[in-house]
Amino acid sequence: FFVWLEQQVANHEASSESPELDITEVSIADRLEEFRRAQADFVSLSFATISSVGPNGAIIHYHPRSETCAKFRTDTLYLLDSGGQYMDGTTDVTRTCILGKHEPTDHMRTCFTRVLQ
């Protein structure tokens, strides 16, 4: 999944200076679900995927909606919390990252570190 997302970012950065892509929090979550459904023994999502760009990542149990969700940006943090139910177990994966040519700011690093502490 993250290889796919990194490819979207690389393709965008090759043709645009804008940090905003044409993919959204919802379309990213939908794509992740497609990847999960293609896996052997997939049963269902174990919970609604939290796909959040920038400040939306601070909203507890954020659930993006197509009418109001943010577009993916390379100049801010992206938080993904997802899980799948499989015949042989359940997964719950949370990742926070920044993708593309932008480096995290000192403020981003500080906030990320505070959450880990």
CSV table of N, CA, C and O in Angstrom, one decimal:
chain,number,residue,atom,x,y,z
A,1,PHE,N,0.8,-1.2,0.0
A,1,PHE,CA,0.0,0.0,0.0
A,1,PHE,C,0.9,1.3,0.0
A,1,PHE,O,0.6,2.2,-0.8
A,2,PHE,N,1.8,1.3,0.9
A,2,PHE,CA,2.7,2.5,1.0
A,2,PHE,C,3.5,2.7,-0.3
A,2,PHE,O,3.8,3.8,-0.7
A,3,VAL,N,3.9,1.6,-0.9
A,3,VAL,CA,4.6,1.7,-2.2
A,3,VAL,C,3.7,2.4,-3.2
A,3,VAL,O,4.1,3.4,-3.9
A,4,TRP,N,2.4,2.1,-3.3
A,4,TRP,CA,1.4,2.7,-4.1
A,4,TRP,C,1.3,4.2,-3.8
A,4,TRP,O,1.4,5.1,-4.7
A,5,LEU,N,1.2,4.5,-2.5
A,5,LEU,CA,1.1,5.9,-2.1
A,5,LEU,C,2.3,6.7,-2.5
A,5,LEU,O,2.3,7.8,-3.0
A,6,GLU,N,3.5,6.1,-2.2
A,6,GLU,CA,4.7,6.8,-2.6
A,6,GLU,C,4.8,7.0,-4.1
A,6,GLU,O,5.4,8.1,-4.5
A,7,GLN,N,4.3,6.1,-4.9
A,7,GLN,CA,4.3,6.3,-6.3
A,7,GLN,C,3.4,7.4,-6.7
A,7,GLN,O,3.8,8.2,-7.6
A,8,GLN,N,2.3,7.6,-6.1
A,8,GLN,CA,1.4,8.7,-6.4
A,8,GLN,C,2.1,10.0,-6.1
A,8,GLN,O,2.0,11.0,-6.9
A,9,VAL,N,2.8,10.1,-5.0
A,9,VAL,CA,3.5,11.3,-4.6
A,9,VAL,C,4.6,11.6,-5.6
A,9,VAL,O,4.8,12.7,-6.1
A,10,ALA,N,5.4,10.6,-5.9
A,10,ALA,CA,6.5,10.8,-6.9
A,10,ALA,C,6.0,11.2,-8.3
A,10,ALA,O,6.6,12.1,-8.9
A,11,ASN,N,4.9,10.6,-8.7
A,11,ASN,CA,4.4,11.0,-10.0
A,11,ASN,C,3.9,12.5,-10.0
A,11,ASN,O,4.1,13.2,-10.9
A,12,HIS,N,3.3,12.8,-8.9
A,12,HIS,CA,2.8,14.2,-8.7
A,12,HIS,C,4.0,15.2,-8.7
A,12,HIS,O,3.9,16.2,-9.4
A,13,GLU,N,5.0,14.9,-7.9
A,13,GLU,CA,6.1,15.8,-7.7
A,13,GLU,C,6.9,15.9,-9.0
A,13,GLU,O,7.5,17.0,-9.2
A,14,ALA,N,6.8,15.0,-9.9
A,14,ALA,CA,7.5,15.0,-11.2
A,14,ALA,C,6.9,16.0,-12.1
A,14,ALA,O,7.5,16.5,-13.0
A,15,SER,N,5.6,16.3,-11.9
A,15,SER,CA,4.9,17.2,-12.8
A,15,SER,C,4.3,18.4,-12.2
A,15,SER,O,3.7,19.2,-12.9
A,16,SER,N,4.5,18.6,-10.9
A,16,SER,CA,3.9,19.8,-10.2
A,16,SER,C,4.7,20.3,-9.0
A,16,SER,O,5.4,19.5,-8.4
A,17,GLU,N,4.7,21.6,-8.8
A,17,GLU,CA,5.3,22.1,-7.6
A,17,GLU,C,4.4,22.2,-6.4
A,17,GLU,O,4.8,22.4,-5.3
A,18,SER,N,3.1,22.0,-6.7
A,18,SER,CA,2.1,22.1,-5.6
A,18,SER,C,2.3,20.9,-4.6
A,18,SER,O,2.4,19.8,-5.1
A,19,PRO,N,2.1,21.2,-3.3
A,19,PRO,CA,2.2,20.1,-2.4
A,19,PRO,C,0.9,19.3,-2.3
A,19,PRO,O,0.8,18.2,-1.7
A,20,GLU,N,-0.2,19.8,-3.0
A,20,GLU,CA,-1.5,19.1,-2.9
A,20,GLU,C,-1.7,18.2,-4.1
A,20,GLU,O,-1.6,18.6,-5.2
A,21,LEU,N,-2.1,16.9,-3.7
A,21,LEU,CA,-2.4,15.9,-4.8
A,21,LEU,C,-3.9,15.9,-5.0
A,21,LEU,O,-4.7,16.4,-4.3
A,22,ASP,N,-4.3,15.2,-6.1
A,22,ASP,CA,-5.7,15.0,-6.4
A,22,ASP,C,-6.3,13.8,-5.7
A,22,ASP,O,-7.4,13.4,-6.1
A,23,ILE,N,-5.6,13.2,-4.8
A,23,ILE,CA,-6.2,12.1,-4.0
A,23,ILE,C,-6.5,12.6,-2.6
A,23,ILE,O,-5.9,13.5,-2.1
A,24,THR,N,-7.6,12.0,-2.1
A,24,THR,CA,-8.1,12.5,-0.8
A,24,THR,C,-8.0,11.4,0.3
A,24,THR,O,-7.6,10.3,0.0
A,25,GLU,N,-8.3,11.9,1.5
A,25,GLU,CA,-8.3,10.9,2.6
A,25,GLU,C,-9.2,9.7,2.4
A,25,GLU,O,-8.8,8.6,2.7
A,26,VAL,N,-10.3,10.0,1.8
A,26,VAL,CA,-11.3,8.9,1.5
A,26,VAL,C,-10.7,8.0,0.4
A,26,VAL,O,-10.8,6.8,0.5
A,27,SER,N,-10.2,8.6,-0.7
A,27,SER,CA,-9.8,7.7,-1.8
A,27,SER,C,-8.5,6.9,-1.4
A,27,SER,O,-8.4,5.8,-1.9
A,28,ILE,N,-7.7,7.4,-0.5
A,28,ILE,CA,-6.6,6.6,0.0
A,28,ILE,C,-7.1,5.5,0.9
A,28,ILE,O,-6.6,4.3,0.7
A,29,ALA,N,-8.1,5.7,1.7
A,29,ALA,CA,-8.6,4.6,2.6
A,29,ALA,C,-9.3,3.6,1.7
A,29,ALA,O,-9.2,2.4,1.9
A,30,ASP,N,-10.0,4.0,0.6
A,30,ASP,CA,-10.6,3.1,-0.3
A,30,ASP,C,-9.6,2.2,-1.0
A,30,ASP,O,-9.8,1.0,-1.2
A,31,ARG,N,-8.5,2.8,-1.4
A,31,ARG,CA,-7.4,2.1,-2.1
A,31,ARG,C,-6.8,1.0,-1.1
A,31,ARG,O,-6.6,-0.1,-1.5
A,32,LEU,N,-6.6,1.4,0.1
A,32,LEU,CA,-6.1,0.5,1.1
A,32,LEU,C,-7.0,-0.7,1.3
A,32,LEU,O,-6.6,-1.9,1.3
A,33,GLU,N,-8.3,-0.4,1.3
A,33,GLU,CA,-9.3,-1.5,1.4
A,33,GLU,C,-9.2,-2.4,0.2
A,33,GLU,O,-9.3,-3.7,0.4
A,34,GLU,N,-9.0,-1.9,-1.0
A,34,GLU,CA,-8.9,-2.7,-2.2
A,34,GLU,C,-7.7,-3.7,-2.0
A,34,GLU,O,-7.8,-4.8,-2.4
A,35,PHE,N,-6.6,-3.1,-1.5
A,35,PHE,CA,-5.4,-4.0,-1.3
A,35,PHE,C,-5.7,-5.1,-0.3
A,35,PHE,O,-5.3,-6.2,-0.5
A,36,ARG,N,-6.3,-4.7,0.8
A,36,ARG,CA,-6.7,-5.7,1.8
A,36,ARG,C,-7.6,-6.8,1.2
A,36,ARG,O,-7.4,-8.0,1.5
A,37,ARG,N,-8.6,-6.4,0.5
A,37,ARG,CA,-9.6,-7.4,-0.1
A,37,ARG,C,-8.9,-8.4,-1.0
A,37,ARG,O,-9.4,-9.5,-1.2
A,38,ALA,N,-7.8,-7.9,-1.7
A,38,ALA,CA,-7.1,-8.8,-2.6
A,38,ALA,C,-6.2,-9.8,-1.9
A,38,ALA,O,-5.7,-10.8,-2.5
A,39,GLN,N,-6.0,-9.7,-0.6
A,39,GLN,CA,-5.2,-10.6,0.2
A,39,GLN,C,-6.0,-11.9,0.5
A,39,GLN,O,-7.2,-11.9,0.8
A,40,ALA,N,-5.3,-13.0,0.6
A,40,ALA,CA,-5.9,-14.3,0.9
A,40,ALA,C,-6.4,-14.2,2.4
A,40,ALA,O,-5.8,-13.5,3.2
A,41,ASP,N,-7.5,-14.9,2.6
A,41,ASP,CA,-8.1,-15.0,3.9
A,41,ASP,C,-8.7,-13.7,4.5
A,41,ASP,O,-9.0,-13.6,5.7
A,42,PHE,N,-8.8,-12.7,3.6
A,42,PHE,CA,-9.4,-11.4,4.1
A,42,PHE,C,-10.9,-11.7,4.4
A,42,PHE,O,-11.6,-12.2,3.6
A,43,VAL,N,-11.4,-11.2,5.5
A,43,VAL,CA,-12.8,-11.3,5.9
A,43,VAL,C,-13.5,-9.9,5.8
A,43,VAL,O,-14.5,-9.7,5.2
A,44,SER,N,-12.9,-8.9,6.5
A,44,SER,CA,-13.5,-7.6,6.5
A,44,SER,C,-12.5,-6.6,7.2
A,44,SER,O,-11.4,-7.0,7.7
A,45,LEU,N,-12.8,-5.3,7.1
A,45,LEU,CA,-12.0,-4.4,7.9
A,45,LEU,C,-12.3,-4.6,9.3
A,45,LEU,O,-13.5,-4.9,9.7
A,46,SER,N,-11.4,-4.4,10.2
A,46,SER,CA,-11.6,-4.6,11.6
A,46,SER,C,-12.2,-3.4,12.3
A,46,SER,O,-12.8,-3.5,13.3
A,47,PHE,N,-12.1,-2.2,11.6
A,47,PHE,CA,-12.7,-1.0,12.0
A,47,PHE,C,-12.6,0.0,10.8
A,47,PHE,O,-11.8,-0.3,9.9
A,48,ALA,N,-13.4,1.1,10.9
A,48,ALA,CA,-13.3,2.1,9.8
A,48,ALA,C,-11.9,2.7,9.8
A,48,ALA,O,-11.4,3.1,10.8
A,49,THR,N,-11.3,2.8,8.6
A,49,THR,CA,-10.0,3.3,8.5
A,49,THR,C,-9.9,4.8,8.8
A,49,THR,O,-10.8,5.6,8.4
A,50,ILE,N,-8.9,5.2,9.6
A,50,ILE,CA,-8.7,6.6,9.9
A,50,ILE,C,-7.6,7.0,9.0
A,50,ILE,O,-6.4,6.6,9.1
A,51,SER,N,-7.9,7.8,8.0
A,51,SER,CA,-7.0,8.4,7.0
A,51,SER,C,-7.1,9.9,7.1
A,51,SER,O,-8.1,10.5,6.8
A,52,SER,N,-6.0,10.5,7.7
A,52,SER,CA,-6.1,11.9,8.0
A,52,SER,C,-4.8,12.7,7.6
A,52,SER,O,-3.7,12.2,7.8
A,53,VAL,N,-5.1,13.8,7.0
A,53,VAL,CA,-4.0,14.7,6.5
A,53,VAL,C,-3.9,15.9,7.4
A,53,VAL,O,-5.0,16.5,7.8
A,54,GLY,N,-2.7,16.3,7.8
A,54,GLY,CA,-2.5,17.5,8.6
A,54,GLY,C,-3.3,17.5,9.9
A,54,GLY,O,-3.3,16.6,10.7
A,55,PRO,N,-4.0,18.6,10.1
A,55,PRO,CA,-4.6,18.8,11.4
A,55,PRO,C,-5.7,17.8,11.7
A,55,PRO,O,-6.1,17.5,12.9
A,56,ASN,N,-6.2,17.1,10.7
A,56,ASN,CA,-7.3,16.1,10.9
A,56,ASN,C,-6.7,14.9,11.7
A,56,ASN,O,-7.5,14.2,12.3
A,57,GLY,N,-5.4,14.7,11.7
A,57,GLY,CA,-4.8,13.7,12.4
A,57,GLY,C,-4.9,13.9,13.9
A,57,GLY,O,-4.7,12.9,14.7
A,58,ALA,N,-5.2,15.1,14.4
A,58,ALA,CA,-5.3,15.4,15.8
A,58,ALA,C,-6.7,15.1,16.3
A,58,ALA,O,-7.0,15.1,17.5
A,59,ILE,N,-7.7,14.8,15.4
A,59,ILE,CA,-9.0,14.5,15.8
A,59,ILE,C,-9.2,13.0,16.2
A,59,ILE,O,-8.9,12.2,15.3
A,60,ILE,N,-9.5,12.8,17.4
A,60,ILE,CA,-9.6,11.4,17.9
A,60,ILE,C,-10.7,10.6,17.1
A,60,ILE,O,-11.8,11.1,16.9
A,61,HIS,N,-10.4,9.5,16.6
A,61,HIS,CA,-11.3,8.6,15.9
A,61,HIS,C,-11.9,9.3,14.7
A,61,HIS,O,-13.0,9.1,14.3
A,62,TYR,N,-11.1,10.2,14.0
A,62,TYR,CA,-11.5,10.9,12.8
A,62,TYR,C,-11.9,9.9,11.8
A,62,TYR,O,-11.3,8.9,11.6
A,63,HIS,N,-13.0,10.3,11.1
A,63,HIS,CA,-13.5,9.5,10.0
A,63,HIS,C,-13.8,10.4,8.8
A,63,HIS,O,-14.7,11.2,8.8
A,64,PRO,N,-12.9,10.3,7.8
A,64,PRO,CA,-13.1,11.2,6.6
A,64,PRO,C,-14.4,10.9,5.9
A,64,PRO,O,-14.8,9.8,5.8
A,65,ARG,N,-15.0,12.0,5.4
A,65,ARG,CA,-16.2,11.9,4.6
A,65,ARG,C,-15.9,12.5,3.2
A,65,ARG,O,-15.3,13.6,3.2
A,66,SER,N,-16.4,11.9,2.2
A,66,SER,CA,-16.1,12.4,0.9
A,66,SER,C,-16.4,13.9,0.6
A,66,SER,O,-15.8,14.6,-0.1
A,67,GLU,N,-17.5,14.4,1.3
A,67,GLU,CA,-17.9,15.8,1.1
A,67,GLU,C,-17.0,16.8,1.7
A,67,GLU,O,-16.9,17.9,1.3
A,68,THR,N,-16.3,16.3,2.8
A,68,THR,CA,-15.5,17.3,3.6
A,68,THR,C,-14.0,16.9,3.8
A,68,THR,O,-13.3,17.7,4.4
A,69,CYS,N,-13.6,15.8,3.2
A,69,CYS,CA,-12.2,15.3,3.5
A,69,CYS,C,-11.2,16.2,2.8
A,69,CYS,O,-11.4,16.9,1.9
A,70,ALA,N,-10.0,16.1,3.4
A,70,ALA,CA,-8.8,16.8,2.8
A,70,ALA,C,-8.1,16.1,1.7
A,70,ALA,O,-8.2,14.9,1.7
A,71,LYS,N,-7.5,16.8,0.8
A,71,LYS,CA,-6.6,16.2,-0.2
A,71,LYS,C,-5.3,15.9,0.5
A,71,LYS,O,-4.8,16.6,1.4
A,72,PHE,N,-4.6,14.9,0.0
A,72,PHE,CA,-3.3,14.5,0.5
A,72,PHE,C,-2.3,15.6,0.1
A,72,PHE,O,-2.4,16.2,-1.0
A,73,ARG,N,-1.4,16.0,1.1
A,73,ARG,CA,-0.4,17.0,0.9
A,73,ARG,C,1.0,16.4,1.3
A,73,ARG,O,1.1,15.6,2.2
A,74,THR,N,2.0,16.9,0.5
A,74,THR,CA,3.3,16.4,0.8
A,74,THR,C,4.0,17.3,1.8
A,74,THR,O,5.2,17.0,2.2
A,75,ASP,N,3.4,18.4,2.3
A,75,ASP,CA,4.0,19.3,3.2
A,75,ASP,C,3.5,19.2,4.6
A,75,ASP,O,3.7,20.1,5.4
A,76,THR,N,2.8,18.1,4.9
A,76,THR,CA,2.3,17.9,6.3
A,76,THR,C,2.2,16.5,6.6
A,76,THR,O,2.5,15.6,5.8
A,77,LEU,N,1.9,16.2,7.9
A,77,LEU,CA,1.9,14.8,8.3
A,77,LEU,C,0.7,14.1,7.8
A,77,LEU,O,-0.4,14.7,7.6
A,78,TYR,N,0.8,12.8,7.6
A,78,TYR,CA,-0.3,11.9,7.2
A,78,TYR,C,-0.4,10.8,8.3
A,78,TYR,O,0.6,10.2,8.6
A,79,LEU,N,-1.6,10.6,8.8
A,79,LEU,CA,-1.8,9.6,9.8
A,79,LEU,C,-2.8,8.5,9.2
A,79,LEU,O,-3.8,8.9,8.7
A,80,LEU,N,-2.4,7.3,9.3
A,80,LEU,CA,-3.2,6.2,8.9
A,80,LEU,C,-3.4,5.2,10.0
A,80,LEU,O,-2.4,4.7,10.5
A,81,ASP,N,-4.6,4.9,10.4
A,81,ASP,CA,-4.9,3.8,11.4
A,81,ASP,C,-5.9,2.9,10.7
A,81,ASP,O,-7.0,3.3,10.4
A,82,SER,N,-5.4,1.6,10.5
A,82,SER,CA,-6.3,0.7,9.7
A,82,SER,C,-6.1,-0.7,10.3
A,82,SER,O,-5.1,-1.0,10.9
A,83,GLY,N,-7.1,-1.5,10.0
A,83,GLY,CA,-7.0,-2.9,10.4
A,83,GLY,C,-7.8,-3.8,9.6
A,83,GLY,O,-8.8,-3.4,8.9
A,84,GLY,N,-7.5,-5.0,9.5
A,84,GLY,CA,-8.2,-6.1,8.8
A,84,GLY,C,-8.5,-7.3,9.6
A,84,GLY,O,-7.7,-7.6,10.5
A,85,GLN,N,-9.6,-7.9,9.4
A,85,GLN,CA,-9.9,-9.1,10.0
A,85,GLN,C,-9.7,-10.2,8.9
A,85,GLN,O,-10.2,-10.2,7.8
A,86,TYR,N,-8.9,-11.2,9.3
A,86,TYR,CA,-8.5,-12.3,8.4
A,86,TYR,C,-8.9,-13.6,9.1
A,86,TYR,O,-9.2,-13.7,10.3
A,87,MET,N,-9.0,-14.7,8.3
A,87,MET,CA,-9.4,-16.0,8.8
A,87,MET,C,-8.5,-16.4,10.0
A,87,MET,O,-8.9,-17.1,10.9
A,88,ASP,N,-7.2,-15.9,10.0
A,88,ASP,CA,-6.3,-16.4,11.0
A,88,ASP,C,-5.8,-15.3,12.0
A,88,ASP,O,-4.9,-15.4,12.7
A,89,GLY,N,-6.5,-14.2,12.0
A,89,GLY,CA,-6.2,-13.1,12.9
A,89,GLY,C,-6.7,-11.7,12.5
A,89,GLY,O,-7.3,-11.6,11.5
A,90,THR,N,-6.4,-10.8,13.4
A,90,THR,CA,-6.8,-9.4,13.2
A,90,THR,C,-5.6,-8.5,13.2
A,90,THR,O,-4.7,-8.7,14.0
A,91,THR,N,-5.6,-7.5,12.4
A,91,THR,CA,-4.5,-6.5,12.4
A,91,THR,C,-5.0,-5.2,12.8
A,91,THR,O,-6.1,-4.8,12.6
A,92,ASP,N,-4.1,-4.4,13.4
A,92,ASP,CA,-4.3,-3.0,13.7
A,92,ASP,C,-3.0,-2.2,13.5
A,92,ASP,O,-2.1,-2.5,14.3
A,93,VAL,N,-2.9,-1.4,12.5
A,93,VAL,CA,-1.7,-0.8,12.2
A,93,VAL,C,-1.9,0.7,12.1
A,93,VAL,O,-2.8,1.2,11.5
A,94,THR,N,-1.0,1.5,12.9
A,94,THR,CA,-1.0,2.9,12.9
A,94,THR,C,0.3,3.4,12.4
A,94,THR,O,1.3,3.0,12.8
A,95,ARG,N,0.3,4.3,11.4
A,95,ARG,CA,1.5,4.9,10.9
A,95,ARG,C,1.3,6.4,10.7
A,95,ARG,O,0.2,6.9,10.3
A,96,THR,N,2.3,7.2,11.1
A,96,THR,CA,2.3,8.6,10.9
A,96,THR,C,3.6,8.9,10.0
A,96,THR,O,4.7,8.4,10.4
A,97,CYS,N,3.4,9.6,8.9
A,97,CYS,CA,4.6,9.8,8.0
A,97,CYS,C,4.4,11.1,7.3
A,97,CYS,O,3.4,11.8,7.3
A,98,ILE,N,5.5,11.5,6.6
A,98,ILE,CA,5.5,12.6,5.7
A,98,ILE,C,6.1,12.0,4.4
A,98,ILE,O,7.2,11.4,4.5
A,99,LEU,N,5.5,12.2,3.3
A,99,LEU,CA,6.0,11.6,2.0
A,99,LEU,C,6.4,12.7,1.0
A,99,LEU,O,5.7,13.7,1.0
A,100,GLY,N,7.3,12.4,0.2
A,100,GLY,CA,7.7,13.4,-0.8
A,100,GLY,C,9.0,14.1,-0.4
A,100,GLY,O,9.7,13.7,0.5
A,101,LYS,N,9.2,15.2,-1.1
A,101,LYS,CA,10.5,15.9,-1.0
A,101,LYS,C,10.6,16.8,0.2
A,101,LYS,O,11.6,17.3,0.6
A,102,HIS,N,9.4,17.1,0.9
A,102,HIS,CA,9.4,18.0,2.1
A,102,HIS,C,9.9,17.2,3.3
A,102,HIS,O,9.6,16.1,3.5
A,103,GLU,N,10.7,17.9,4.1
A,103,GLU,CA,11.2,17.4,5.4
A,103,GLU,C,10.2,17.8,6.5
A,103,GLU,O,9.7,18.9,6.4
A,104,PRO,N,10.1,17.0,7.5
A,104,PRO,CA,9.3,17.5,8.6
A,104,PRO,C,9.8,18.7,9.3
A,104,PRO,O,11.1,18.9,9.4
A,105,THR,N,9.0,19.6,9.7
A,105,THR,CA,9.4,20.8,10.4
A,105,THR,C,9.8,20.5,11.8
A,105,THR,O,9.5,19.4,12.3
A,106,ASP,N,10.5,21.4,12.5
A,106,ASP,CA,10.8,21.2,13.9
A,106,ASP,C,9.5,21.0,14.7
A,106,ASP,O,9.5,20.2,15.6
A,107,HIS,N,8.5,21.8,14.4
A,107,HIS,CA,7.2,21.6,15.1
A,107,HIS,C,6.6,20.2,14.9
A,107,HIS,O,6.1,19.6,15.9
A,108,MET,N,6.6,19.7,13.7
A,108,MET,CA,6.1,18.4,13.5
A,108,MET,C,6.9,17.4,14.3
A,108,MET,O,6.3,16.4,14.9
A,109,ARG,N,8.2,17.5,14.3
A,109,ARG,CA,9.1,16.6,15.0
A,109,ARG,C,8.7,16.6,16.5
A,109,ARG,O,8.6,15.6,17.2
A,110,THR,N,8.6,17.8,17.1
A,110,THR,CA,8.2,18.0,18.5
A,110,THR,C,6.9,17.3,18.8
A,110,THR,O,6.8,16.6,19.8
A,111,CYS,N,5.9,17.6,18.0
A,111,CYS,CA,4.5,17.0,18.2
A,111,CYS,C,4.6,15.5,18.2
A,111,CYS,O,4.0,14.8,19.0
A,112,PHE,N,5.3,15.0,17.2
A,112,PHE,CA,5.4,13.5,17.0
A,112,PHE,C,6.0,12.9,18.2
A,112,PHE,O,5.6,11.9,18.8
A,113,THR,N,7.1,13.5,18.7
A,113,THR,CA,7.9,13.0,19.8
A,113,THR,C,7.0,13.1,21.1
A,113,THR,O,7.0,12.1,21.9
A,114,ARG,N,6.2,14.1,21.3
A,114,ARG,CA,5.4,14.3,22.4
A,114,ARG,C,4.3,13.1,22.5
A,114,ARG,O,4.1,12.6,23.6
A,115,VAL,N,3.8,12.8,21.3
A,115,VAL,CA,2.8,11.7,21.3
A,115,VAL,C,3.5,10.4,21.7
A,115,VAL,O,2.9,9.6,22.4
A,116,LEU,N,4.7,10.2,21.3
A,116,LEU,CA,5.4,8.9,21.6
A,116,LEU,C,5.8,8.9,23.1
A,116,LEU,O,5.9,7.8,23.7
A,117,GLN,N,6.0,10.0,23.7
A,117,GLN,CA,6.4,10.0,25.1
A,117,GLN,C,5.2,9.7,26.0
A,117,GLN,O,5.1,9.3,27.0
